[in-house]
Short mmCIF file of C-alpha atoms in Angstrom, two decimals:
data_model
loop_
_atom_site.label_atom_id
_atom_site.label_comp_id
_atom_site.label_asym_id
_atom_site.label_seq_id
_atom_site.Cartn_x
_atom_site.Cartn_y
_atom_site.Cartn_z
CA MET A 1 -12.20 28.25 156.04
CA LYS A 2 -11.43 31.90 155.40
CA LEU A 3 -8.37 33.85 156.53
CA LEU A 4 -9.20 37.48 157.27
CA THR A 5 -7.02 40.57 157.24
CA ALA A 6 -6.47 42.62 160.38
CA ALA A 7 -8.99 45.18 159.08
CA GLN A 8 -11.59 42.48 158.43
CA ILE A 9 -11.08 41.07 161.94
CA ARG A 10 -11.87 44.49 163.39
CA GLU A 11 -14.97 44.63 161.20
CA ALA A 12 -15.99 41.17 162.46
CA ASP A 13 -15.64 42.38 166.04
CA ALA A 14 -17.81 45.43 165.35
CA TYR A 15 -20.42 43.38 163.48
CA THR A 16 -20.64 40.86 166.31
CA ILE A 17 -21.06 43.59 168.91
CA GLN A 18 -23.91 45.11 166.94
CA GLU A 19 -25.52 41.77 166.03
CA GLU A 20 -25.57 40.51 169.63
CA ASN A 21 -26.20 43.91 171.21
CA ILE A 22 -23.20 43.55 173.51
CA THR A 23 -20.40 45.94 174.41
CA SER A 24 -16.83 45.69 173.18
CA LEU A 25 -15.86 45.06 176.80
CA GLU A 26 -18.11 42.00 176.90
CA LEU A 27 -16.52 40.66 173.73
CA MET A 28 -13.09 41.25 175.25
CA GLU A 29 -14.14 39.31 178.34
CA ARG A 30 -15.25 36.46 176.10
CA ALA A 31 -11.85 36.42 174.41
CA ALA A 32 -10.02 36.54 177.73
CA LYS A 33 -12.03 33.57 179.03
CA ALA A 34 -11.21 31.58 175.88
CA PHE A 35 -7.50 32.32 176.29
CA THR A 36 -7.58 31.50 180.00
CA GLY A 37 -9.31 28.19 179.33
CA TRP A 38 -6.48 27.21 177.00
CA PHE A 39 -3.86 28.45 179.49
CA GLU A 40 -5.31 26.37 182.33
CA ASN A 41 -4.95 23.21 180.27
CA LYS A 42 -1.33 24.02 179.46
CA PHE A 43 0.21 25.42 182.65
CA LEU A 44 -0.22 24.55 186.33
CA PRO A 45 -1.19 27.18 188.95
CA THR A 46 2.17 26.52 190.63
CA GLU A 47 3.92 28.39 187.79
CA GLU A 48 4.50 32.12 188.15
CA VAL A 49 2.86 34.23 185.44
CA PHE A 50 4.12 37.60 184.18
CA VAL A 51 1.67 39.52 181.97
CA PHE A 52 3.08 42.36 179.82
CA CYS A 53 0.40 44.76 178.58
CA GLY A 54 0.47 47.55 176.02
CA PRO A 55 -2.02 50.44 176.07
CA GLY A 56 -4.38 49.11 173.39
CA ASN A 57 -7.03 46.42 173.28
CA ASN A 58 -4.42 43.66 173.24
CA GLY A 59 -3.25 45.03 176.56
CA GLY A 60 -6.89 45.09 177.70
CA ASP A 61 -7.06 41.38 176.85
CA GLY A 62 -3.94 40.86 178.95
CA LEU A 63 -5.41 42.65 181.96
CA ALA A 64 -8.60 40.58 181.75
CA VAL A 65 -6.51 37.39 181.47
CA ALA A 66 -4.47 38.43 184.52
CA ARG A 67 -7.66 38.87 186.56
CA LEU A 68 -9.08 35.53 185.45
CA LEU A 69 -5.82 33.69 186.15
CA HIS A 70 -5.69 35.26 189.61
CA GLN A 71 -9.20 33.96 190.27
CA ARG A 72 -7.91 30.52 189.34
CA ARG A 73 -5.14 30.85 191.94
CA TYR A 74 -2.22 31.56 189.64
CA LYS A 75 0.43 33.88 191.03
CA VAL A 76 0.21 36.78 188.57
CA GLN A 77 2.31 39.90 188.10
CA VAL A 78 1.26 42.61 185.63
CA TYR A 79 3.56 45.06 183.85
CA ILE A 80 2.14 47.93 181.83
CA MET A 81 3.78 50.02 179.13
CA GLY A 82 2.62 53.23 177.51
CA ASP A 83 0.50 56.19 178.57
CA THR A 84 -2.50 54.77 180.42
CA ALA A 85 -4.25 58.14 180.13
CA LYS A 86 -4.33 57.63 176.36
CA ALA A 87 -5.11 53.93 176.54
CA SER A 88 -8.19 52.37 174.95
CA GLU A 89 -11.43 52.55 176.94
CA ASP A 90 -11.57 48.76 177.32
CA PHE A 91 -8.00 48.75 178.62
CA LYS A 92 -8.95 51.34 181.24
CA ALA A 93 -12.02 49.35 182.25
CA ASN A 94 -10.03 46.16 182.74
CA LEU A 95 -7.32 48.03 184.62
CA LYS A 96 -9.98 49.13 187.14
CA ARG A 97 -11.20 45.53 187.41
CA LEU A 98 -7.83 44.20 188.52
CA PRO A 99 -8.08 42.95 192.11
CA GLU A 100 -5.96 44.70 194.73
CA GLU A 101 -3.82 41.58 195.11
CA VAL A 102 -2.63 41.98 191.50
CA GLN A 103 -0.72 45.23 191.44
CA ALA A 104 0.01 46.67 188.02
CA GLN A 105 3.57 47.91 187.74
CA MET A 106 4.58 50.48 185.15
CA ILE A 107 7.61 50.08 182.90
CA GLU A 108 8.69 53.64 182.19
CA GLU A 109 12.42 53.10 181.76
CA GLU A 110 14.84 50.24 181.28
CA LYS A 111 15.46 49.71 185.01
CA ASP A 112 11.75 48.90 185.48
CA ILE A 113 11.98 45.77 183.32
CA PRO A 114 11.77 42.79 185.71
CA GLU A 115 14.24 39.95 185.92
CA LEU A 116 12.37 36.78 185.04
CA PRO A 117 13.02 33.34 186.52
CA LEU A 118 13.76 30.66 183.94
CA ILE A 119 10.59 28.74 184.80
CA ALA A 120 8.33 31.79 184.43
CA CYS A 121 5.32 31.90 182.13
CA VAL A 122 5.12 35.14 180.18
CA VAL A 123 1.89 36.36 178.61
CA ASP A 124 2.62 38.78 175.77
CA ALA A 125 -0.20 41.32 175.46
CA LEU A 126 1.80 44.30 174.22
CA PHE A 127 0.45 44.64 170.68
CA GLY A 128 -2.06 42.64 168.68
CA THR A 129 -3.27 42.62 165.08
CA GLY A 130 -3.39 46.39 164.68
CA LEU A 131 0.38 46.99 164.70
CA THR A 132 1.54 48.95 161.63
CA ARG A 133 5.07 50.05 162.52
CA PRO A 134 8.15 48.38 164.03
CA LEU A 135 8.75 48.41 167.77
CA THR A 136 11.22 51.05 168.93
CA GLY A 137 12.65 52.46 172.14
CA LEU A 138 11.57 50.90 175.42
CA TYR A 139 9.12 48.52 173.70
CA GLU A 140 11.96 47.12 171.65
CA GLU A 141 14.15 46.73 174.73
CA VAL A 142 11.42 44.91 176.66
CA VAL A 143 10.85 42.46 173.82
CA GLU A 144 14.57 41.81 173.43
CA GLN A 145 14.86 41.06 177.14
CA LEU A 146 11.84 38.76 177.02
CA ASN A 147 13.40 36.87 174.13
CA ARG A 148 16.68 36.51 176.04
CA SER A 149 15.03 35.46 179.28
CA GLY A 150 14.46 31.81 178.44
CA ALA A 151 10.94 32.04 179.88
CA CYS A 152 8.02 30.34 178.11
CA ILE A 153 6.19 33.07 176.19
CA THR A 154 2.55 32.85 175.13
CA SER A 155 1.26 35.62 172.88
CA ILE A 156 -2.35 36.76 172.88
CA ASP A 157 -3.66 36.76 169.29
CA MET A 158 -0.33 37.82 167.68
CA PRO A 159 3.33 37.93 168.76
CA SER A 160 4.04 41.59 169.49
CA GLY A 161 6.00 43.25 166.72
CA LEU A 162 4.79 40.92 163.97
CA TYR A 163 2.49 42.31 161.28
CA THR A 164 -0.67 40.29 160.70
CA ASP A 165 -0.88 40.16 156.92
CA SER A 166 2.02 42.12 155.40
CA GLN A 167 5.81 42.00 155.47
CA THR A 168 7.30 43.15 158.77
CA PRO A 169 10.26 45.46 158.01
CA GLU A 170 13.57 43.60 157.96
CA GLY A 171 15.47 43.77 161.24
CA SER A 172 12.36 44.49 163.33
CA THR A 173 12.26 43.23 166.90
CA ILE A 174 9.50 40.65 167.39
CA VAL A 175 8.46 38.51 170.35
CA LYS A 176 9.64 34.92 169.88
CA ALA A 177 6.61 33.16 171.27
CA ASP A 178 6.52 29.51 172.24
CA ASN A 179 2.74 29.60 171.82
CA THR A 180 0.36 31.95 170.03
CA ILE A 181 -3.35 31.79 170.85
CA SER A 182 -5.43 33.31 168.07
CA PHE A 183 -9.03 34.41 168.52
CA GLN A 184 -11.66 32.76 166.25
CA LEU A 185 -9.42 32.33 163.16
CA PRO A 186 -5.71 31.92 162.49
CA LYS A 187 -3.78 34.76 160.87
CA LEU A 188 -2.02 34.72 157.51
CA ALA A 189 1.34 35.29 159.21
CA PHE A 190 1.06 31.90 160.94
CA PHE A 191 1.27 30.01 157.63
CA LEU A 192 4.51 31.54 156.34
CA PRO A 193 7.84 29.77 157.03
CA GLN A 194 9.71 33.01 157.77
CA HIS A 195 7.62 33.50 160.94
CA GLU A 196 8.16 30.10 162.56
CA GLU A 197 10.56 31.38 165.24
CA TYR A 198 8.09 34.10 166.29
CA VAL A 199 4.73 32.32 166.20
CA GLY A 200 5.79 28.99 167.74
CA ASP A 201 2.92 26.53 168.16
CA TRP A 202 -0.33 28.26 167.34
CA GLN A 203 -3.83 27.38 168.44
CA VAL A 204 -7.22 28.91 167.66
CA VAL A 205 -9.84 29.50 170.37
CA PRO A 206 -13.42 30.42 169.38
CA ILE A 207 -14.88 33.63 170.76
CA GLY A 208 -18.21 33.61 168.94
CA LEU A 209 -17.55 36.14 166.18
CA SER A 210 -20.47 36.46 163.79
CA GLU A 211 -20.66 33.51 161.39
CA GLN A 212 -22.90 35.62 159.17
CA PHE A 213 -20.18 38.22 158.79
CA ILE A 214 -17.43 35.67 158.21
CA SER A 215 -19.42 33.79 155.59
CA GLY A 216 -20.21 36.99 153.71
CA VAL A 217 -16.84 38.74 153.76
CA ASP A 218 -14.68 38.61 150.62
CA THR A 219 -11.23 37.05 150.75
CA ASP A 220 -8.89 35.19 148.42
CA VAL A 221 -6.97 33.36 151.17
CA TYR A 222 -8.25 30.22 152.90
CA TYR A 223 -7.03 27.41 155.11
CA THR A 224 -8.25 23.84 154.80
CA SER A 225 -10.09 22.23 157.69
CA ARG A 226 -11.13 18.61 158.03
CA ARG A 227 -14.74 19.62 157.51
CA ASP A 228 -13.84 21.32 154.22
CA VAL A 229 -12.13 18.17 152.95
CA GLN A 230 -14.85 15.79 154.09
CA GLN A 231 -17.32 17.75 151.98
CA LEU A 232 -15.15 17.08 148.91
CA LEU A 233 -14.71 13.33 149.43
CA LYS A 234 -16.80 11.23 147.02
CA LEU A 235 -18.47 8.00 148.09
CA ARG A 236 -17.80 4.93 145.97
CA ARG A 237 -20.94 3.44 144.42
CA LYS A 238 -21.99 -0.19 144.91
CA PHE A 239 -22.09 -1.02 141.17
CA SER A 240 -18.89 0.80 140.24
CA HIS A 241 -15.93 -0.99 138.62
CA LYS A 242 -12.28 -0.26 137.91
CA GLY A 243 -13.20 1.81 134.86
CA THR A 244 -15.30 4.09 137.04
CA TYR A 245 -12.24 5.44 138.85
CA GLY A 246 -10.08 6.39 135.94
CA HIS A 247 -7.02 5.16 134.07
CA ALA A 248 -3.90 7.10 135.03
CA LEU A 249 -0.58 7.22 133.23
CA LEU A 250 2.67 7.98 135.06
CA LEU A 251 5.66 9.09 132.98
CA CYS A 252 8.49 8.76 135.46
CA GLY A 253 11.68 7.06 136.52
CA GLY A 254 15.24 7.06 135.30
CA TYR A 255 18.39 5.04 135.77
CA GLY A 256 19.23 5.19 139.48
CA LYS A 257 15.93 6.92 140.30
CA MET A 258 13.40 4.20 139.70
CA GLY A 259 12.41 4.45 143.35
CA ALA A 260 10.63 7.74 142.58
CA ALA A 261 8.45 5.92 140.04
CA VAL A 262 7.68 3.17 142.57
CA LEU A 263 6.65 5.69 145.23
CA ALA A 264 4.43 7.69 142.89
CA ALA A 265 2.82 4.52 141.55
CA ARG A 266 2.14 2.97 144.96
CA ALA A 267 0.66 6.24 146.22
CA CYS A 268 -1.54 6.51 143.14
CA LEU A 269 -2.90 3.01 143.70
CA ARG A 270 -3.45 3.64 147.42
CA SER A 271 -5.46 6.76 146.55
CA GLY A 272 -8.21 4.97 144.70
CA VAL A 273 -7.34 5.08 140.99
CA GLY A 274 -9.05 2.33 138.97
CA LEU A 275 -6.20 1.52 136.58
CA LEU A 276 -2.59 2.60 136.46
CA THR A 277 -0.03 2.38 133.67
CA ILE A 278 3.60 3.41 134.10
CA GLN A 279 5.95 4.24 131.25
CA ALA A 280 9.56 4.10 132.38
CA PRO A 281 13.02 3.43 130.92
CA SER A 282 13.51 -0.24 130.12
CA ALA A 283 16.03 -0.58 132.96
CA GLY A 284 13.15 -0.25 135.39
CA TYR A 285 10.86 -2.92 133.95
CA SER A 286 11.67 -5.71 136.40
CA VAL A 287 11.74 -3.27 139.33
CA LEU A 288 8.24 -1.95 138.60
CA GLN A 289 6.74 -5.35 137.80
CA THR A 290 8.02 -6.62 141.14
CA ALA A 291 7.43 -3.60 143.37
CA VAL A 292 4.07 -2.51 141.92
CA PRO A 293 2.34 -5.63 140.55
CA GLU A 294 -1.04 -3.90 140.46
CA ALA A 295 0.21 -1.49 137.76
CA MET A 296 0.79 -2.11 134.06
CA THR A 297 4.26 -1.21 132.82
CA LEU A 298 5.33 0.14 129.42
CA THR A 299 9.02 0.29 128.59
CA ASP A 300 10.62 3.21 126.83
CA PRO A 301 12.99 2.28 123.98
CA ASN A 302 15.76 4.03 125.90
CA ARG A 303 17.22 2.00 128.74
CA ARG A 304 18.24 4.87 131.03
CA HIS A 305 15.73 7.69 130.52
CA LEU A 306 12.37 8.52 128.98
CA SER A 307 12.53 9.52 125.34
CA GLU A 308 9.02 9.23 123.91
CA LEU A 309 5.31 9.12 124.70
CA PRO A 310 3.08 6.03 124.50
CA GLU A 311 1.40 5.50 121.13
CA ASP A 312 -2.14 5.22 122.55
CA ILE A 313 -1.86 8.11 124.98
CA ASP A 314 -5.43 9.31 124.35
CA LYS A 315 -6.93 6.42 126.32
CA TYR A 316 -5.75 7.79 129.66
CA ASP A 317 -7.79 10.10 131.89
CA VAL A 318 -4.86 11.87 133.57
CA ILE A 319 -1.09 11.95 133.20
CA GLY A 320 1.38 12.40 136.06
CA VAL A 321 4.86 13.27 134.90
CA GLY A 322 8.25 14.04 136.42
CA PRO A 323 9.36 11.93 139.39
CA GLY A 324 12.91 10.67 138.85
CA MET A 325 12.83 11.18 135.08
CA GLY A 326 15.91 13.39 134.64
CA THR A 327 16.43 16.22 132.17
CA GLU A 328 18.18 14.55 129.24
CA PRO A 329 17.58 16.14 125.79
CA PRO A 330 15.27 13.32 124.56
CA THR A 331 13.23 13.70 127.76
CA LYS A 332 12.91 17.44 127.15
CA THR A 333 11.64 16.72 123.64
CA ALA A 334 9.06 14.29 125.00
CA ILE A 335 7.81 16.88 127.50
CA GLY A 336 7.45 19.40 124.69
CA GLN A 337 5.40 16.90 122.68
CA LEU A 338 3.22 16.21 125.71
CA LEU A 339 2.41 19.89 126.26
CA ALA A 340 1.81 20.53 122.57
CA THR A 341 -0.52 17.59 121.92
CA SER A 342 -2.13 16.44 125.16
CA SER A 343 -5.75 17.16 126.00
CA HIS A 344 -5.42 15.39 129.36
CA PRO A 345 -5.15 16.94 132.80
CA LEU A 346 -1.46 16.93 133.72
CA VAL A 347 0.16 16.63 137.16
CA ILE A 348 3.69 17.94 136.74
CA ASP A 349 6.43 17.40 139.31
CA ALA A 350 10.19 17.30 139.88
CA ASP A 351 12.35 17.11 136.72
CA ALA A 352 9.38 17.87 134.48
CA ILE A 353 9.02 21.17 136.36
CA ASN A 354 12.71 21.89 135.88
CA ILE A 355 12.45 21.19 132.14
CA ILE A 356 9.50 23.55 131.75
CA ALA A 357 11.10 26.16 134.02
CA GLY A 358 14.07 26.41 131.66
CA SER A 359 12.00 27.17 128.56
CA ASP A 360 9.69 30.13 127.93
CA ARG A 361 8.41 28.26 124.86
CA LEU A 362 7.25 25.34 126.99
CA LYS A 363 5.57 27.69 129.46
CA GLU A 364 3.63 29.22 126.58
CA GLN A 365 2.49 25.73 125.53
CA LEU A 366 0.91 24.94 128.89
CA PRO A 367 -2.75 24.01 128.27
CA LYS A 368 -5.12 26.32 130.12
CA ASN A 369 -6.92 24.94 133.17
CA LYS A 370 -5.38 21.50 132.63
CA VAL A 371 -2.14 21.63 134.65
CA ILE A 372 -1.23 21.06 138.29
CA PHE A 373 2.37 21.82 139.27
CA THR A 374 3.69 20.33 142.54
CA PRO A 375 6.99 22.16 143.22
CA HIS A 376 9.05 22.64 146.35
CA PRO A 377 10.16 26.28 146.91
CA LYS A 378 13.38 26.03 144.86
CA GLU A 379 11.57 24.43 141.94
CA PHE A 380 8.94 27.15 142.16
CA GLU A 381 11.63 29.85 142.00
CA ARG A 382 13.01 28.23 138.85
CA LEU A 383 9.51 28.22 137.43
CA ALA A 384 8.32 31.68 138.47
CA GLY A 385 11.41 33.67 139.54
CA LYS A 386 13.29 34.49 142.73
CA VAL A 387 11.65 36.30 145.64
CA ASN A 388 12.89 38.11 148.74
CA ASN A 389 10.36 36.89 151.30
CA ASP A 390 7.31 34.70 151.78
CA TYR A 391 4.84 37.50 151.03
CA GLU A 392 6.51 38.06 147.66
CA ARG A 393 6.42 34.30 147.06
CA LEU A 394 2.70 34.27 147.82
CA GLN A 395 2.05 37.08 145.34
CA ARG A 396 4.26 35.38 142.75
CA LEU A 397 2.20 32.22 143.25
CA ARG A 398 -1.02 34.11 142.55
CA ASP A 399 0.44 35.87 139.51
CA PHE A 400 1.87 32.69 137.98
CA CYS A 401 -1.36 30.73 138.39
CA GLN A 402 -3.43 33.52 136.90
CA GLU A 403 -1.05 34.15 134.01
CA HIS A 404 -0.84 30.49 132.98
CA GLN A 405 -4.33 29.46 134.20
CA CYS A 406 -2.87 26.58 136.16
CA TYR A 407 -2.78 25.19 139.68
CA VAL A 408 0.32 25.07 141.89
CA THR A 409 0.75 23.17 145.15
CA LEU A 410 3.74 24.97 146.64
CA LYS A 411 5.02 22.37 149.08
CA GLY A 412 5.99 23.24 152.65
CA SER A 413 4.86 22.95 156.26
CA HIS A 414 1.59 24.62 155.26
CA THR A 415 1.50 23.81 151.54
CA ALA A 416 -0.01 26.75 149.63
CA ILE A 417 -2.30 25.89 146.72
CA GLY A 418 -2.58 28.57 144.05
CA THR A 419 -5.48 28.61 141.59
CA PRO A 420 -6.25 30.32 138.24
CA SER A 421 -8.80 32.55 140.01
CA GLY A 422 -6.12 33.96 142.32
CA LYS A 423 -7.32 32.14 145.43
CA VAL A 424 -4.80 30.53 147.79
CA TYR A 425 -5.53 27.61 150.11
CA PHE A 426 -3.17 26.75 152.98
CA ASN A 427 -3.03 23.17 154.22
CA THR A 428 -3.25 22.29 157.92
CA THR A 429 -1.97 18.71 158.04
CA GLY A 430 1.56 17.29 158.02
CA ASN A 431 4.67 17.43 160.19
CA SER A 432 8.45 17.74 160.09
CA GLY A 433 8.90 13.98 159.64
CA MET A 434 7.76 14.47 156.05
CA ALA A 435 10.89 16.49 155.29
CA THR A 436 12.55 13.52 153.62
CA GLY A 437 13.20 12.35 150.08
CA GLY A 438 10.31 10.83 148.16
CA THR A 439 7.36 12.47 149.90
CA GLY A 440 6.89 14.76 146.90
CA ASP A 441 6.67 11.71 144.62
CA VAL A 442 3.95 10.38 146.92
CA LEU A 443 1.98 13.63 146.56
CA THR A 444 2.22 13.39 142.76
CA GLY A 445 0.72 9.91 142.91
CA VAL A 446 -2.08 10.96 145.25
CA ILE A 447 -3.17 13.97 143.19
CA THR A 448 -2.91 12.05 139.92
CA ALA A 449 -5.23 9.37 141.33
CA LEU A 450 -7.80 11.95 142.44
CA VAL A 451 -7.88 13.70 139.06
CA GLY A 452 -8.38 10.27 137.49
CA GLN A 453 -11.43 9.79 139.70
CA GLN A 454 -13.06 12.91 138.24
CA TYR A 455 -12.28 15.34 141.02
CA ASN A 456 -11.79 18.73 139.41
CA LEU A 457 -8.27 20.09 139.61
CA GLU A 458 -8.94 22.42 142.54
CA GLU A 459 -10.62 19.65 144.53
CA ALA A 460 -7.79 17.23 143.72
CA CYS A 461 -5.19 19.70 144.98
CA ILE A 462 -7.01 20.52 148.23
CA LEU A 463 -7.99 16.92 149.04
CA GLY A 464 -4.67 15.46 147.85
CA VAL A 465 -2.48 17.80 149.88
CA TYR A 466 -4.65 17.35 152.98
CA VAL A 467 -4.73 13.54 152.88
CA HIS A 468 -0.99 13.45 152.09
CA GLY A 469 -0.31 15.45 155.25
CA LEU A 470 -2.84 13.43 157.24
CA SER A 471 -1.08 10.20 156.30
CA GLY A 472 2.11 11.78 157.61
CA ASP A 473 0.38 12.69 160.86
CA LEU A 474 -0.84 9.12 161.24
CA ALA A 475 2.64 7.78 160.49
CA LEU A 476 4.03 10.11 163.16
CA ARG A 477 2.12 8.14 165.81
CA THR A 478 3.75 4.86 164.82
CA VAL A 479 7.26 5.70 163.58
CA GLY A 480 7.94 9.22 164.92
CA ASP A 481 9.35 12.14 162.98
CA ILE A 482 13.04 11.18 162.82
CA GLY A 483 12.58 7.73 161.30
CA MET A 484 9.72 8.55 158.92
CA THR A 485 10.13 7.69 155.23
CA ALA A 486 8.01 8.31 152.16
CA SER A 487 6.93 4.67 152.20
CA ASP A 488 5.43 5.25 155.65
CA LEU A 489 3.13 7.84 154.13
CA ILE A 490 1.94 5.38 151.50
CA ASP A 491 1.32 2.72 154.13
CA HIS A 492 -0.91 5.15 156.04
CA LEU A 493 -2.87 6.52 153.06
CA PRO A 494 -5.69 3.96 153.43
CA LYS A 495 -6.17 4.90 157.07
CA ALA A 496 -6.09 8.60 156.17
CA PHE A 497 -8.94 8.14 153.70
CA MET A 498 -10.80 6.05 156.28
CA CYS A 499 -10.46 8.85 158.83
CA LEU A 500 -12.05 11.29 156.40
CA GLN A 501 -14.95 8.91 155.82
CA GLN A 502 -15.80 8.95 159.53
CA PRO A 503 -18.17 11.66 160.79
CA MET A 504 -16.67 14.37 162.96
CA SER A 505 -17.40 13.97 166.66
#
């Protein structure tokens, strides 16, 4: 699914109005009804609602919401900021539609800001997606008081003060919403870690924007839905055999870190690969033979770390490299040999990333359109350079992938997948329970298995990251977020794939 800029969202609104021959006021009413429907399912009519409206269309949304909530017997108070004489036409229309029982009170100076009870529900409708400068003066003071109030804040479309798709100036005052309800599509800002305290839990409500416009508009930023992933998933054929689904090689493990090799191997097997071979230091032979009996194990001549590549390396369909392997000099040499000679697709993680990050020569040896990196943010900074904020990191991701013609799954709450074409895909599965050691090794195994099954590298990244997060979401139901381990993800991978095989209801 596409993510649109603030400008493209306005174009979608205008296109829809023309396509359906409706007024902008009718589209606003549709949005207000969608928001109100969500609100009704979240909050009881016994809770007092305070709606804060700015003079633009976001404020018009707020006024329409206030009217609809009043009709549903919520006790609603409305507070308006700005010059209503210069307000948008749809704002003025909805102000006239307010019933007499809902009096709109103006906030013209600091003393007009109401004291809010702790159990109040606040609807933030001050500014939406069109904001292009930081809040100042009375607007800033209102937002600061809302944030200090302890009330539950729900923002309409965007938290006021937050830019939709560019860096908000440092030190800006922004509403810290508990919930953000976005119209039709989520916004880029929702997917960036730096905005978590402002966006809160976000939900999307459909308002019927033109599918024709959305399908035709150009963008290089996407988010992955279940429907997107189900279209990628390949059915297994009746007369297939283990050779049909690829032979993967994992180069991983080191003394004291053989668990990383076990996790990657088990995840690879649970993700459908036909055959799996692991090359690990000889100290790990008995561990791997016992913990992963379905895999074949090759022992490196060195007991404690990897020092060379297998002799018959050409027989493999994909190579996953990095988990737990360390950065000893012989291991660095082996990585250099791999990059210089391999014609295989490579899934590169952990210490293998760190080895490559420390050498411009190794970066230059990366085979084009053959490499998937799976770094966490610190590993990515070592690989591509330090950044000041998440927007810079996103641009650095694009630049690195285009320069080296590679794929990068930048791990996080909404893992961002960079591609050689400059496109970025944000993931929508996963939870905080996955913030524990070993889950990255699991992802390496999953993606390696998918590449082995002849998914192209972009498909393997999108499907692998999604099913990895989905297995975490399924594990959340049984073990919770505090007690979750990487092994729980592996245990739930089969069910995650089964879920994707089921048609959407």
